[in-house]
PDB file of C-alpha atoms in Angstrom:
ATOM      1  CA  UNK V  11       0.000   0.000   0.000  1.00 87.00           C
ATOM      2  CA  UNK V  12       1.483   3.272  -1.122  1.00 92.00           C
ATOM      3  CA  UNK V  13      -0.362   5.072   1.675  1.00 95.00           C
ATOM      4  CA  UNK V  14       1.784   3.307   4.297  1.00 95.00           C
ATOM      5  CA  UNK V  15       4.993   4.169   2.452  1.00 95.00           C
ATOM      6  CA  UNK V  16       3.838   7.781   2.061  1.00 95.00           C
ATOM      7  CA  UNK V  17       2.934   8.212   5.724  1.00 95.00           C
ATOM      8  CA  UNK V  18       6.183   6.624   6.944  1.00 95.00           C
ATOM      9  CA  UNK V  19       8.281   8.751   4.579  1.00 95.00           C
ATOM     10  CA  UNK V  20       6.523  11.933   5.703  1.00 95.00           C
ATOM     11  CA  UNK V  21       7.040  10.971   9.354  1.00 95.00           C
ATOM     12  CA  UNK V  22      10.767  10.457   8.802  1.00 95.00           C
ATOM     13  CA  UNK V  23      11.147  13.861   7.161  1.00 94.00           C
ATOM     14  CA  UNK V  24       9.113  15.570   9.908  1.00 94.00           C
ATOM     15  CA  UNK V  25      11.273  13.863  12.553  1.00 93.00           C
ATOM     16  CA  UNK V  26      14.261  15.518  10.881  1.00 92.00           C
ATOM     17  CA  UNK V  27      12.612  18.928  11.212  1.00 95.00           C
ATOM     18  CA  UNK V  28      11.159  19.330   7.723  1.00 95.00           C
ATOM     19  CA  UNK V  29       8.114  21.550   7.328  1.00 94.00           C
ATOM     20  CA  UNK V  30       4.974  19.344   7.154  1.00 91.00           C
ATOM     21  CA  UNK V  31       3.595  21.147   4.094  1.00 91.00           C
ATOM     22  CA  UNK V  32       6.878  20.906   2.200  1.00 93.00           C
ATOM     23  CA  UNK V  33       7.250  17.278   3.287  1.00 94.00           C
ATOM     24  CA  UNK V  34       4.011  16.252   1.596  1.00 93.00           C
ATOM     25  CA  UNK V  35       5.156  17.974  -1.590  1.00 94.00           C
ATOM     26  CA  UNK V  36       8.553  16.373  -1.909  1.00 93.00           C
ATOM     27  CA  UNK V  37       7.411  12.916  -0.777  1.00 96.00           C
ATOM     28  CA  UNK V  38       4.682  13.128  -3.416  1.00 95.00           C
ATOM     29  CA  UNK V  39       7.223  14.157  -6.031  1.00 96.00           C
ATOM     30  CA  UNK V  40       9.499  11.221  -5.161  1.00 94.00           C
ATOM     31  CA  UNK V  41       6.589   8.773  -5.322  1.00 95.00           C
ATOM     32  CA  UNK V  42       5.409  10.119  -8.685  1.00 96.00           C
ATOM     33  CA  UNK V  43       8.909   9.819 -10.137  1.00 96.00           C
ATOM     34  CA  UNK V  44       9.356   6.297  -8.806  1.00 95.00           C
ATOM     35  CA  UNK V  45       6.008   5.069 -10.139  1.00 96.00           C
ATOM     36  CA  UNK V  46       6.489   6.821 -13.491  1.00 97.00           C
ATOM     37  CA  UNK V  47       9.903   5.193 -13.978  1.00 96.00           C
ATOM     38  CA  UNK V  48       8.673   1.793 -12.858  1.00 95.00           C
ATOM     39  CA  UNK V  49       5.700   1.853 -15.233  1.00 97.00           C
ATOM     40  CA  UNK V  50       7.693   3.246 -18.155  1.00 98.00           C
ATOM     41  CA  UNK V  51      10.832   1.125 -17.815  1.00 97.00           C
ATOM     42  CA  UNK V  52       9.778  -1.924 -15.817  1.00 95.00           C
ATOM     43  CA  UNK V  53      11.911  -3.938 -13.422  1.00 92.00           C
ATOM     44  CA  UNK V  54      14.855  -3.738 -13.015  1.00 92.00           C
ATOM     45  CA  UNK V  55      15.539  -0.748 -15.307  1.00 93.00           C
ATOM     46  CA  UNK V  56      12.891   1.466 -13.743  1.00 94.00           C
ATOM     47  CA  UNK V  57      14.082   1.071 -10.159  1.00 93.00           C
ATOM     48  CA  UNK V  58      17.167   2.220  -8.310  1.00 91.00           C
ATOM     49  CA  UNK V  59      18.850   1.732  -4.973  1.00 91.00           C
ATOM     50  CA  UNK V  60      20.846  -0.922  -3.195  1.00 92.00           C
ATOM     51  CA  UNK V  61      18.582  -3.858  -4.096  1.00 91.00           C
ATOM     52  CA  UNK V  62      19.168  -3.273  -7.811  1.00 91.00           C
ATOM     53  CA  UNK V  63      22.909  -3.610  -7.151  1.00 91.00           C
ATOM     54  CA  UNK V  64      22.452  -6.727  -4.994  1.00 90.00           C
ATOM     55  CA  UNK V  65      23.707  -4.697  -2.020  1.00 93.00           C
ATOM     56  CA  UNK V  66      22.222  -6.285   1.106  1.00 91.00           C
ATOM     57  CA  UNK V  67      24.703  -4.354   3.264  1.00 94.00           C
ATOM     58  CA  UNK V  68      23.430  -1.094   1.753  1.00 93.00           C
ATOM     59  CA  UNK V  69      19.861  -2.041   2.592  1.00 92.00           C
ATOM     60  CA  UNK V  70      20.928  -2.832   6.164  1.00 93.00           C
ATOM     61  CA  UNK V  71      22.788   0.488   6.470  1.00 95.00           C
ATOM     62  CA  UNK V  72      19.768   2.452   5.250  1.00 94.00           C
ATOM     63  CA  UNK V  73      17.531   0.484   7.612  1.00 95.00           C
ATOM     64  CA  UNK V  74      19.825   1.238  10.569  1.00 95.00           C
ATOM     65  CA  UNK V  75      19.598   4.973   9.850  1.00 95.00           C
ATOM     66  CA  UNK V  76      15.779   5.072   9.967  1.00 95.00           C
ATOM     67  CA  UNK V  77      13.413   5.332  12.944  1.00 93.00           C
ATOM     68  CA  UNK V  78      11.832   2.063  14.094  1.00 92.00           C
ATOM     69  CA  UNK V  79       8.596   1.963  12.059  1.00 92.00           C
ATOM     70  CA  UNK V  80      10.192   3.148   8.839  1.00 95.00           C
ATOM     71  CA  UNK V  81      13.189   0.866   9.396  1.00 95.00           C
ATOM     72  CA  UNK V  82      10.971  -2.200   9.672  1.00 95.00           C
ATOM     73  CA  UNK V  83       9.109  -1.293   6.480  1.00 95.00           C
ATOM     74  CA  UNK V  84      12.293  -0.444   4.565  1.00 94.00           C
ATOM     75  CA  UNK V  85      13.999  -3.653   5.657  1.00 93.00           C
ATOM     76  CA  UNK V  86      11.037  -5.779   4.638  1.00 95.00           C
ATOM     77  CA  UNK V  87      10.503  -4.106   1.265  1.00 94.00           C
ATOM     78  CA  UNK V  88      14.214  -3.867   0.459  1.00 93.00           C
ATOM     79  CA  UNK V  89      14.789  -7.495   1.397  1.00 91.00           C
ATOM     80  CA  UNK V  90      11.777  -8.641  -0.622  1.00 94.00           C
ATOM     81  CA  UNK V  91      12.894  -6.666  -3.669  1.00 94.00           C
ATOM     82  CA  UNK V  92      16.426  -8.044  -3.365  1.00 92.00           C
ATOM     83  CA  UNK V  93      15.083 -11.616  -3.241  1.00 92.00           C
ATOM     84  CA  UNK V  94      12.791 -11.049  -6.228  1.00 93.00           C
ATOM     85  CA  UNK V  95      15.591  -9.537  -8.288  1.00 92.00           C
ATOM     86  CA  UNK V  96      17.906 -12.428  -7.441  1.00 91.00           C
ATOM     87  CA  UNK V  97      15.270 -14.909  -8.621  1.00 92.00           C
ATOM     88  CA  UNK V  98      15.056 -13.090 -11.929  1.00 81.00           C
TER      89      UNK V  98
END
């Protein structure tokens, strides 16, 4: 559910002191770009990040830097994507 990802991302940015109104704008922009690329280019070309490079350590490092709720979500989704990409 994109709503969960959106709410967690906004919470992370707010926890870092970002303005709530601006946060909604740039999280929305990131989501639109990600979905546009995914739909236009497919997997794996339309995605980026450590899973696309097979970088489990990168996923773990990103997860460690996030607050608890976002970290759990990021770890699950990143791990799942990594496994799917490895399967081909």
